[in-house]
Amino acid sequence: MNIHLQHQVNQWLQQDPDPSTQAQLQTLLDNQDETALTTMFSGRLSFGTAGLRGIVGPGPMAMNRLVVRQTTAGLGAYLISQISYAATRGVIIGYDGRHDSYVFAHDAASVLTAMGITVRLTTQVAATPLVAFGVKHFNAAAGIVITASHNPPQYNGYKVYWENGAQIIPPHDSGIAARITQAATQAIPFMELSAAKAQDKLIWLKDDFYQTYRQGVHSASELQQHADPKGVSLAYTAMHGVGANMAEAVLHDAGFKQVYSVAAQREPDGDFPTVNFPNPEEKGAMDLVIAEAKKHQTMLACANDPDADRFAVAVRTAGNNYKMLTGDQVGVLLGEYLLTHAPAHQRLVGTTIVSSSLLSKVAQSLHASCYTTLTGFKWLMNIGINKCEADNQFLFAYEEALGYTVGSMVWDKDGLSALVAFAQLCAELTEKGQTVWDKLEQIYRQHGFHLNAQVSIALKPDTPNIGEHLRQYPPTTIADYAVLSCDDLSQSLRTFANGATAVIDLPKSDVLIYCLENGARVIVRPSGTEPKIKCYYEVVETMNVTDTWESAQQRAEQAMTLFISAHQASLPN
């Protein structure tokens, strides 16, 4: 076996605190399985703006106890170097219901307390939004959540919040990564939690912390009930995650008593036995909650993902079936509802470049301001914080992947407060004798029927660089739509059809956005490392007086099919 590789493995084995991963590595070493070991030690699990996420297993390319300890030592060193009084302000740590999350969270706490940093550690599983809330509530230097959100069972992750309560963005991601690389070459400090508690370095977050978040939701100005909640009934699933207790509690506090939880998916279970993929967007994931909704004939079938930061909903139709709303539809419904009740000084809403443009049009019609960011709540929240002014406070933000933030109690997506807000929206509609579908149609009639689609195209190894080609030969039309402007985020530049240009206030990214006539839009995200390209499409159809929802949708779907087909055919192959 390669001597350098053998040395790497032996060094890792000496530091690995986990008998299970130790045994796996030792077996591979004993069997001289150089191929498997080379893969495991080919680098290090990358730390980025989302922190860490990967399959649980041995070695530096996987999620395991040693990787968590090294990561935490790097994070701790960076916090001390960057934030005043980081040690006393401390770090809040929470974790989800996955098999390794408890021990990973406790390991992280032991490393930080050994470094002299106060840790607030939840005594039980916690929804991700509670940790984001806790960073602000305790004025902590940072927050850590051990979670892989809605990834398959074999995954786990390590998510970091900065002192402002939002996810980290550059330059902190690379700054922390550099400290992790350094920490991985040194002995990792470690203190047993009993000793940390005795030295007042560990504070256990018990039920009163969970109740503080619960009370925060109940008293949030954005979530004050405007209609009688008795008319709303819903089925709910936590999808084998950590959301059920808090979801049921905040709904009960808001007056929603007809709530039926899916028993088979209510408790945390890291195996996720009843779903192939614990993501509400995946086919079949909502089957059990829709069955529960049909059983009780509820208005809604609602879901949180396993760490309860996302919210999904299916709504009963006129034919007593249930149809999923898209993230864009939920986003525009919540945005419109919240804006109609918001005070004059709180009318700032946000969305991302790949989400529907409809929220910005609704905001404009309601004399509100809407900002647009790169994909991800790290951008939505950090930019939202920076845009807040005394007379223009943050109200709401969303992205199409089922993420929503209502108010500023949590500077991240929060599936629990979104659940309450949507139920309240439905209560108001019910009181007016309307359905969710009626409201959506009303919005579409005012602003156009917006249809969005996403396509990921696998390209051949010899396909030319798509981004380079599009920049070299900028299209003047796409699928018979004239190009009105093109945003090249790699250059922070908008170019109009007449050749005029304008600077774009967005971080640089390898993204091209084409705004076309008739409100159509296509966003191209070419990959510089993989033979694939992601395209996001939007078509807008004006709803005439004679149009029904069905006729407008059919026309939009036909336009979308032609749009996607023509655009993909125009790309080099």
Coordinates of C-alpha atoms in Angstrom, one line a residue:
M1 CA 0.0 0.0 0.0
N2 CA 1.1 3.6 -0.6
I3 CA 3.2 4.5 2.4
H4 CA 1.9 8.1 2.5
L5 CA -1.7 6.9 2.5
Q6 CA -1.0 4.3 5.2
H7 CA 0.6 7.1 7.4
Q8 CA -2.5 9.3 6.9
V9 CA -4.8 6.5 7.9
N10 CA -2.8 5.6 11.0
Q11 CA -2.6 9.2 12.1
W12 CA -6.4 9.5 11.7
L13 CA -6.9 6.3 13.6
Q14 CA -4.9 7.6 16.5
Q15 CA -7.2 10.7 16.8
D16 CA -10.6 9.1 15.9
P17 CA -12.7 9.0 19.1
D18 CA -15.4 6.8 17.6
P19 CA -15.0 3.0 17.9
S20 CA -17.3 2.4 15.0
T21 CA -15.4 4.5 12.4
Q22 CA -12.1 3.3 13.9
A23 CA -13.2 -0.3 13.2
Q24 CA -14.3 0.5 9.7
L25 CA -11.0 2.1 8.9
Q26 CA -9.0 -0.7 10.5
T27 CA -10.8 -3.3 8.5
L28 CA -10.0 -1.5 5.3
L29 CA -6.4 -1.2 6.4
D30 CA -6.2 -4.8 7.3
N31 CA -7.6 -5.8 3.9
Q32 CA -5.2 -3.4 2.1
D33 CA -8.2 -1.8 0.4
E34 CA -6.2 1.0 -1.2
T35 CA -9.0 2.1 -3.5
A36 CA -11.5 2.8 -0.7
L37 CA -9.0 4.4 1.5
T38 CA -7.7 6.7 -1.3
T39 CA -11.2 7.9 -1.8
M40 CA -11.7 8.5 1.9
F41 CA -8.4 10.5 2.2
S42 CA -8.5 12.3 -1.1
G43 CA -9.2 15.6 0.5
R44 CA -11.4 17.1 3.2
L45 CA -15.1 17.6 3.4
S46 CA -15.5 21.1 2.1
F47 CA -16.7 23.9 4.6
G48 CA -18.8 26.5 2.7
T49 CA -21.5 29.0 3.4
A50 CA -23.8 26.2 4.4
G51 CA -21.2 24.7 6.7
L52 CA -20.6 21.0 6.3
R53 CA -22.9 18.3 4.8
G54 CA -22.0 14.8 3.8
I55 CA -22.4 11.1 4.3
V56 CA -21.6 9.8 7.7
G57 CA -18.5 7.6 7.7
P58 CA -14.8 7.4 8.4
G59 CA -12.1 9.7 7.2
P60 CA -11.8 13.4 6.4
M61 CA -14.1 13.3 3.4
A62 CA -17.1 12.2 5.5
M63 CA -19.2 13.4 8.5
N64 CA -17.8 11.9 11.7
R65 CA -16.8 12.8 15.3
L66 CA -13.3 13.8 14.4
V67 CA -14.3 16.0 11.5
V68 CA -16.9 17.7 13.8
R69 CA -14.2 18.2 16.5
Q70 CA -11.7 19.6 14.1
T71 CA -14.3 21.8 12.5
T72 CA -15.4 23.2 15.9
A73 CA -11.8 23.9 16.9
G74 CA -11.4 25.9 13.7
L75 CA -14.7 27.7 14.2
G76 CA -13.9 28.5 17.8
A77 CA -10.4 30.0 16.8
Y78 CA -12.0 32.1 14.1
L79 CA -14.7 33.4 16.4
I80 CA -12.1 34.5 19.1
S81 CA -10.1 36.3 16.4
Q82 CA -13.1 38.1 14.8
I83 CA -15.7 38.8 17.5
S84 CA -15.3 40.9 20.6
Y85 CA -16.1 39.0 23.8
A86 CA -16.8 35.8 21.7
A87 CA -15.9 33.6 24.7
T88 CA -18.3 35.1 27.1
R89 CA -21.1 35.8 24.5
G90 CA -20.7 32.1 23.6
V91 CA -22.2 29.7 21.1
I92 CA -25.6 28.1 21.0
I93 CA -25.8 24.5 19.8
G94 CA -28.8 22.5 18.7
Y95 CA -29.3 19.2 16.9
D96 CA -31.9 17.2 14.9
G97 CA -33.1 13.6 15.3
R98 CA -30.5 11.9 13.1
H99 CA -28.6 9.0 14.6
D100 CA -25.3 10.9 15.1
S101 CA -26.6 14.4 15.7
Y102 CA -26.7 14.1 19.6
V103 CA -23.1 13.0 19.9
F104 CA -21.8 15.4 17.2
A105 CA -23.5 18.3 19.1
H106 CA -22.0 17.2 22.4
D107 CA -18.6 16.8 20.8
A108 CA -18.8 20.4 19.5
A109 CA -19.8 21.6 23.0
S110 CA -16.8 19.8 24.6
V111 CA -14.4 21.4 22.1
L112 CA -15.7 25.0 22.5
T113 CA -15.9 24.9 26.3
A114 CA -12.3 23.5 26.4
M115 CA -11.3 26.6 24.4
G116 CA -12.9 28.8 27.1
I117 CA -16.1 29.6 25.1
T118 CA -19.4 29.4 26.9
V119 CA -21.8 27.0 25.2
R120 CA -25.6 26.9 25.4
L121 CA -26.6 23.4 24.4
T122 CA -30.2 22.2 23.9
T123 CA -31.2 19.3 26.2
Q124 CA -33.2 17.7 23.4
V125 CA -33.7 17.8 19.7
A126 CA -34.5 21.3 18.3
A127 CA -35.9 22.6 15.1
T128 CA -33.3 24.6 13.2
P129 CA -35.2 27.9 13.5
L130 CA -34.9 27.7 17.3
V131 CA -31.1 27.9 17.1
A132 CA -31.2 30.9 14.7
F133 CA -33.7 32.5 17.1
G134 CA -31.4 31.7 20.0
V135 CA -28.4 33.4 18.5
K136 CA -30.3 36.7 18.6
H137 CA -32.1 36.0 21.8
F138 CA -28.8 35.4 23.8
N139 CA -26.7 37.8 21.8
A140 CA -24.4 34.9 21.1
A141 CA -21.3 35.1 19.0
A142 CA -22.5 32.2 16.8
G143 CA -24.8 29.2 16.5
I144 CA -24.3 25.6 15.4
V145 CA -27.0 23.2 14.3
I146 CA -26.2 19.6 13.7
T147 CA -28.6 18.7 10.9
A148 CA -28.8 17.4 7.3
S149 CA -32.2 18.9 6.9
H150 CA -34.1 16.9 4.3
N151 CA -31.2 14.8 2.9
P152 CA -31.4 11.0 2.9
P153 CA -30.7 9.1 6.2
Q154 CA -27.0 8.4 5.6
Y155 CA -26.2 12.2 5.7
N156 CA -25.5 14.6 8.4
G157 CA -24.4 18.3 8.5
Y158 CA -23.0 21.2 10.5
K159 CA -24.7 24.5 10.0
V160 CA -23.2 27.8 11.3
Y161 CA -25.0 31.1 12.1
W162 CA -23.0 34.3 12.6
E163 CA -23.6 36.8 15.5
N164 CA -26.3 38.6 13.5
G165 CA -28.4 35.4 13.6
A166 CA -28.1 34.7 9.8
Q167 CA -26.1 32.0 8.0
I168 CA -22.5 32.9 7.3
I169 CA -21.5 34.4 4.0
P170 CA -18.1 35.4 2.6
P171 CA -15.5 36.1 3.9
H172 CA -16.4 34.1 7.0
D173 CA -16.8 30.8 5.2
S174 CA -13.3 30.8 3.8
G175 CA -11.9 32.3 7.1
I176 CA -13.4 29.5 9.1
A177 CA -12.3 26.9 6.5
A178 CA -8.7 28.1 6.8
R179 CA -8.8 27.8 10.6
I180 CA -10.2 24.3 10.3
T181 CA -7.3 23.3 8.0
Q182 CA -5.0 24.6 10.7
A183 CA -6.8 22.9 13.6
A184 CA -6.7 19.5 11.8
T185 CA -2.9 19.5 12.2
Q186 CA -3.0 20.1 15.9
A187 CA -4.3 18.4 19.1
I188 CA -8.0 19.2 19.5
P189 CA -8.9 20.6 23.0
F190 CA -11.7 18.7 24.7
M191 CA -13.6 19.0 28.0
E192 CA -16.1 16.6 29.4
L193 CA -19.5 18.3 29.7
S194 CA -19.8 17.6 33.4
A195 CA -16.5 19.5 33.9
A196 CA -17.7 22.3 31.6
K197 CA -20.9 22.6 33.6
A198 CA -19.0 22.7 36.9
Q199 CA -16.8 25.5 35.5
D200 CA -19.9 27.5 34.3
K201 CA -18.9 27.1 30.7
L202 CA -21.9 25.0 29.8
I203 CA -25.5 26.2 30.1
W204 CA -28.2 23.6 29.4
L205 CA -31.2 25.0 27.4
K206 CA -34.2 23.3 28.9
D207 CA -37.9 23.6 28.2
D208 CA -38.0 27.3 29.1
F209 CA -35.9 28.1 26.0
Y210 CA -38.3 26.2 23.8
Q211 CA -41.2 28.1 25.5
T212 CA -39.5 31.4 24.8
Y213 CA -39.5 30.7 21.1
R214 CA -43.1 29.5 21.3
Q215 CA -44.1 32.7 23.0
G216 CA -42.2 34.7 20.4
V217 CA -44.3 33.2 17.6
H218 CA -47.5 33.7 19.6
S219 CA -46.7 37.4 20.2
A220 CA -45.1 38.3 16.8
S221 CA -46.9 41.3 15.4
E222 CA -46.9 39.7 11.9
L223 CA -48.8 36.6 13.3
Q224 CA -51.7 38.3 15.1
Q225 CA -54.9 36.6 14.0
H226 CA -57.1 38.7 11.8
A227 CA -59.9 36.2 11.4
D228 CA -61.6 33.4 13.4
P229 CA -59.4 30.3 13.2
K230 CA -62.3 27.9 13.8
G231 CA -62.9 27.6 10.1
V232 CA -59.5 26.0 9.3
S233 CA -58.7 22.3 9.7
L234 CA -55.4 20.7 8.7
A235 CA -53.4 17.5 8.7
Y236 CA -49.8 17.8 9.7
T237 CA -46.6 15.8 9.4
A238 CA -43.2 16.3 10.9
M239 CA -41.8 13.8 8.3
H240 CA -39.9 11.8 11.0
G241 CA -38.3 15.1 12.1
V242 CA -38.2 17.4 15.1
G243 CA -41.1 19.7 14.3
A244 CA -44.2 18.1 15.7
N245 CA -44.3 19.3 19.3
M246 CA -43.6 22.9 18.4
A247 CA -45.8 22.9 15.3
E248 CA -48.8 21.6 17.3
A249 CA -48.1 24.1 20.1
V250 CA -47.9 27.2 18.0
L251 CA -51.0 26.2 16.0
H252 CA -52.8 25.6 19.3
D253 CA -51.7 29.0 20.6
A254 CA -53.0 30.7 17.5
G255 CA -56.4 29.0 18.0
F256 CA -56.2 26.2 15.4
K257 CA -57.7 23.2 17.2
Q258 CA -58.6 21.0 14.3
V259 CA -55.1 19.6 13.8
Y260 CA -54.4 16.0 12.9
S261 CA -50.8 14.8 13.0
V262 CA -49.7 11.7 11.1
A263 CA -48.8 9.4 13.9
A264 CA -46.4 7.2 11.8
Q265 CA -44.3 10.2 11.0
R266 CA -44.7 12.3 14.2
E267 CA -41.6 11.2 16.2
P268 CA -38.0 11.8 15.2
D269 CA -36.5 8.8 13.4
G270 CA -33.2 8.9 11.7
D271 CA -34.1 6.0 9.4
F272 CA -37.1 7.9 7.9
P273 CA -38.9 4.5 7.4
T274 CA -42.0 5.7 5.6
V275 CA -40.5 8.0 3.0
N276 CA -37.9 7.3 0.3
F277 CA -36.5 10.8 0.6
P278 CA -37.6 13.1 3.5
N279 CA -38.2 16.1 1.4
P280 CA -41.7 17.4 0.9
E281 CA -40.9 18.3 -2.7
E282 CA -40.1 14.7 -3.6
K283 CA -42.7 12.5 -5.2
G284 CA -44.6 10.4 -2.6
A285 CA -43.3 12.3 0.5
M286 CA -46.7 13.9 1.1
D287 CA -48.7 10.8 0.6
L288 CA -49.4 10.0 4.3
V289 CA -50.3 13.5 5.3
I290 CA -52.7 13.8 2.3
A291 CA -54.2 10.5 3.3
E292 CA -54.7 11.9 6.8
A293 CA -56.3 15.0 5.3
K294 CA -58.7 13.0 3.3
K295 CA -59.6 10.9 6.4
H296 CA -60.6 14.0 8.3
Q297 CA -61.7 16.1 5.2
T298 CA -59.4 18.9 6.3
M299 CA -58.8 22.1 4.3
L300 CA -55.0 21.7 4.3
A301 CA -52.3 19.0 4.3
C302 CA -49.2 20.6 5.8
A303 CA -45.6 19.4 6.3
N304 CA -42.4 20.5 7.7
D305 CA -39.1 18.9 6.6
P306 CA -37.2 17.0 9.2
D307 CA -35.5 20.0 10.8
A308 CA -38.6 22.1 10.4
D309 CA -37.1 25.0 8.5
R310 CA -39.2 24.4 5.4
F311 CA -43.0 24.3 5.0
A312 CA -45.1 22.5 2.4
V313 CA -48.8 22.5 1.8
A314 CA -51.4 20.7 -0.3
V315 CA -54.8 22.4 -0.4
R316 CA -58.2 20.7 -0.9
T317 CA -59.7 21.4 -4.4
A318 CA -63.3 21.8 -5.4
G319 CA -63.3 18.1 -6.3
N320 CA -62.2 17.1 -2.8
N321 CA -58.8 16.1 -3.9
Y322 CA -55.6 17.7 -2.7
K323 CA -53.1 19.6 -4.8
M324 CA -49.7 20.8 -3.7
L325 CA -48.9 24.5 -4.0
T326 CA -45.5 25.4 -5.4
G327 CA -43.1 27.3 -3.2
D328 CA -43.7 30.3 -5.4
Q329 CA -47.4 30.1 -4.9
V330 CA -47.1 29.9 -1.1
G331 CA -44.5 32.7 -1.2
V332 CA -46.7 35.1 -3.1
L333 CA -49.8 34.2 -1.1
L334 CA -48.0 34.9 2.2
G335 CA -46.3 38.0 0.9
E336 CA -49.6 39.5 -0.3
Y337 CA -51.4 38.6 2.9
L338 CA -48.7 40.0 5.2
L339 CA -48.4 43.2 3.2
T340 CA -52.1 43.8 3.4
H341 CA -51.8 43.9 7.2
A342 CA -48.3 45.4 7.7
P343 CA -47.8 48.9 9.1
A344 CA -46.5 51.6 6.9
H345 CA -42.9 51.3 8.3
Q346 CA -42.7 47.5 7.7
R347 CA -43.0 46.8 4.0
L348 CA -39.7 45.3 3.0
V349 CA -40.0 41.9 1.3
G350 CA -37.4 39.7 -0.5
T351 CA -37.0 36.9 -2.9
T352 CA -34.2 35.2 -5.0
I353 CA -33.2 35.4 -8.7
V354 CA -34.6 31.9 -9.4
S355 CA -38.0 32.4 -7.6
S356 CA -41.0 33.9 -9.4
S357 CA -41.0 37.6 -10.3
L358 CA -44.6 37.8 -9.1
L359 CA -43.9 38.9 -5.5
S360 CA -42.1 42.0 -6.8
K361 CA -45.2 42.9 -8.8
V362 CA -47.5 42.3 -5.9
A363 CA -45.2 44.4 -3.6
Q364 CA -45.1 47.3 -6.1
S365 CA -48.9 47.3 -6.4
L366 CA -49.1 47.5 -2.6
H367 CA -46.5 50.3 -2.4
A368 CA -43.9 48.0 -0.8
S369 CA -40.3 47.4 -1.7
C370 CA -39.0 44.0 -2.9
Y371 CA -35.3 43.1 -3.1
T372 CA -33.8 40.2 -5.0
T373 CA -30.7 38.2 -4.0
L374 CA -28.7 35.2 -5.1
T375 CA -30.2 31.8 -4.3
G376 CA -30.1 30.9 -0.6
F377 CA -31.3 32.2 2.7
K378 CA -27.8 33.3 3.6
W379 CA -28.2 36.0 1.0
L380 CA -31.9 36.7 1.6
M381 CA -31.3 37.4 5.3
N382 CA -28.0 39.1 5.3
I383 CA -29.1 41.5 2.6
G384 CA -32.5 41.9 4.3
I385 CA -30.7 42.9 7.6
N386 CA -28.6 45.5 5.7
K387 CA -31.6 47.0 3.9
C388 CA -33.6 47.6 7.0
E389 CA -34.3 51.2 7.9
A390 CA -36.4 52.9 10.5
D391 CA -39.2 53.6 8.0
N392 CA -38.7 50.4 6.0
Q393 CA -38.5 47.4 8.3
F394 CA -38.2 43.7 7.1
L395 CA -41.5 41.8 6.8
F396 CA -41.1 38.7 4.7
A397 CA -38.8 36.7 2.4
Y398 CA -39.0 33.4 0.5
E399 CA -37.3 31.2 -2.0
E400 CA -39.0 28.7 -4.3
A401 CA -37.5 25.7 -2.5
L402 CA -40.2 25.9 0.3
G403 CA -38.3 28.4 2.5
Y404 CA -40.1 31.3 4.2
T405 CA -39.3 33.9 6.8
V406 CA -42.1 35.9 8.5
G407 CA -40.9 38.9 10.5
S408 CA -37.4 39.3 12.0
M409 CA -37.6 37.0 15.0
V410 CA -35.6 34.4 13.1
W411 CA -33.1 35.5 10.4
D412 CA -33.5 32.2 8.5
K413 CA -36.2 30.2 7.0
D414 CA -38.7 29.0 9.6
G415 CA -41.3 26.4 8.7
L416 CA -43.1 26.7 12.0
S417 CA -44.0 30.4 11.9
A418 CA -44.8 30.0 8.1
L419 CA -47.2 27.2 9.1
V420 CA -49.0 29.6 11.5
A421 CA -49.0 32.4 8.9
F422 CA -50.5 30.2 6.2
A423 CA -53.2 28.9 8.5
Q424 CA -54.1 32.5 9.5
L425 CA -54.2 33.5 5.8
C426 CA -56.7 30.6 5.2
A427 CA -58.8 31.7 8.2
E428 CA -59.2 35.1 6.7
L429 CA -60.1 33.7 3.3
T430 CA -62.6 31.4 4.8
E431 CA -64.2 34.3 6.7
K432 CA -64.6 36.1 3.3
G433 CA -66.1 33.0 1.7
Q434 CA -63.0 32.4 -0.5
T435 CA -60.6 29.6 -1.0
V436 CA -56.8 29.6 -1.5
W437 CA -57.5 28.9 -5.2
D438 CA -59.8 31.9 -5.4
K439 CA -57.1 34.1 -4.0
L440 CA -54.4 32.9 -6.3
E441 CA -56.7 33.4 -9.3
Q442 CA -57.4 37.0 -8.1
I443 CA -53.6 37.7 -7.9
Y444 CA -53.1 36.1 -11.4
R445 CA -55.9 38.1 -12.9
Q446 CA -54.2 41.3 -11.6
H447 CA -50.6 40.5 -12.5
G448 CA -50.7 37.7 -15.0
F449 CA -50.6 33.9 -14.7
H450 CA -47.0 33.1 -13.7
L451 CA -45.6 29.7 -14.4
N452 CA -42.1 28.6 -13.4
A453 CA -40.1 25.6 -14.3
Q454 CA -36.6 24.3 -13.7
V455 CA -34.6 22.0 -16.0
S456 CA -31.2 20.4 -15.3
I457 CA -29.5 19.4 -18.5
A458 CA -26.8 16.8 -18.6
L459 CA -24.2 17.7 -21.2
K460 CA -21.7 15.6 -23.1
P461 CA -18.0 15.7 -22.2
D462 CA -17.2 17.4 -25.5
T463 CA -19.9 20.1 -25.2
P464 CA -18.5 23.6 -25.4
N465 CA -18.5 25.8 -22.3
I466 CA -22.1 27.0 -22.3
G467 CA -21.5 30.2 -20.3
E468 CA -18.6 31.2 -22.5
H469 CA -20.6 30.5 -25.7
L470 CA -23.6 32.6 -24.5
R471 CA -21.3 35.5 -23.5
Q472 CA -19.5 35.4 -26.8
Y473 CA -22.7 35.1 -28.9
P474 CA -25.4 36.9 -26.8
P475 CA -28.9 35.9 -28.1
T476 CA -31.2 38.7 -29.3
T477 CA -34.2 36.3 -29.1
I478 CA -35.0 33.2 -27.1
A479 CA -37.8 31.0 -28.3
D480 CA -39.2 33.9 -30.5
Y481 CA -39.2 36.2 -27.4
A482 CA -37.1 39.3 -27.9
V483 CA -34.3 39.7 -25.3
L484 CA -34.9 43.0 -23.5
S485 CA -31.9 42.8 -21.2
C486 CA -29.2 40.3 -20.0
D487 CA -27.7 40.3 -16.5
D488 CA -24.3 38.7 -16.4
L489 CA -23.6 38.3 -12.7
S490 CA -20.0 37.3 -13.3
Q491 CA -19.5 40.9 -14.4
S492 CA -22.2 42.5 -12.2
L493 CA -23.4 44.0 -15.4
R494 CA -26.9 44.4 -17.1
T495 CA -26.9 44.9 -20.8
F496 CA -30.0 46.2 -22.6
A497 CA -31.1 45.5 -26.1
N498 CA -30.0 49.0 -27.3
G499 CA -26.5 48.4 -25.9
A500 CA -26.9 50.5 -22.8
T501 CA -25.5 49.0 -19.6
A502 CA -26.0 49.3 -15.9
V503 CA -24.2 47.9 -12.8
I504 CA -26.0 45.2 -10.8
D505 CA -25.8 45.2 -7.0
L506 CA -25.4 41.5 -6.5
P507 CA -22.4 39.3 -5.5
K508 CA -20.5 38.0 -8.5
S509 CA -21.7 34.6 -9.6
D510 CA -21.6 32.5 -12.8
V511 CA -25.2 33.3 -13.7
L512 CA -26.9 34.7 -16.8
I513 CA -30.4 36.2 -16.5
Y514 CA -32.4 37.0 -19.7
C515 CA -35.5 39.2 -19.3
L516 CA -37.7 38.8 -22.4
E517 CA -40.8 40.4 -23.9
N518 CA -44.2 39.4 -22.5
G519 CA -42.6 39.0 -19.1
A520 CA -40.8 35.8 -19.9
R521 CA -37.5 35.1 -18.3
V522 CA -34.7 32.4 -18.4
I523 CA -31.9 32.1 -16.0
V524 CA -28.8 30.0 -16.9
R525 CA -26.4 28.6 -14.3
P526 CA -23.7 26.8 -16.2
S527 CA -21.3 24.7 -14.2
G528 CA -17.6 25.2 -14.7
T529 CA -16.7 21.8 -13.2
E530 CA -19.5 19.4 -14.3
P531 CA -21.0 18.7 -17.7
K532 CA -24.4 20.0 -16.7
I533 CA -26.4 23.2 -16.8
K534 CA -29.4 24.4 -14.8
C535 CA -32.0 26.6 -16.4
Y536 CA -34.9 28.3 -14.7
Y537 CA -37.8 29.5 -16.8
E538 CA -40.7 31.8 -16.3
V539 CA -43.6 32.6 -18.6
V540 CA -46.4 35.1 -17.9
E541 CA -49.8 34.9 -19.5
T542 CA -52.3 37.7 -19.3
M543 CA -55.7 36.5 -18.0
N544 CA -58.5 37.9 -20.1
V545 CA -62.1 38.4 -18.9
T546 CA -63.2 35.2 -20.6
D547 CA -60.2 33.2 -19.2
T548 CA -60.7 30.6 -16.5
W549 CA -57.8 29.4 -14.3
E550 CA -57.7 26.2 -16.4
S551 CA -57.6 28.0 -19.7
A552 CA -54.8 30.4 -18.6
Q553 CA -52.9 27.5 -17.1
Q554 CA -53.2 25.5 -20.2
R555 CA -51.9 28.4 -22.3
A556 CA -49.0 29.0 -19.9
E557 CA -48.1 25.3 -19.9
Q558 CA -48.1 25.2 -23.7
A559 CA -45.9 28.3 -23.9
M560 CA -43.6 26.8 -21.3
T561 CA -43.2 23.6 -23.2
L562 CA -42.3 25.5 -26.4
F563 CA -40.1 27.9 -24.5
I564 CA -38.0 25.1 -22.8
S565 CA -37.7 23.1 -26.1
A566 CA -36.6 26.1 -28.2
H567 CA -34.1 27.3 -25.6
Q568 CA -32.5 24.0 -25.1
A569 CA -32.2 23.5 -28.8
S570 CA -30.4 26.8 -29.1
L571 CA -27.7 25.8 -26.7
P572 CA -24.4 24.4 -28.2
N573 CA -24.1 20.6 -28.2

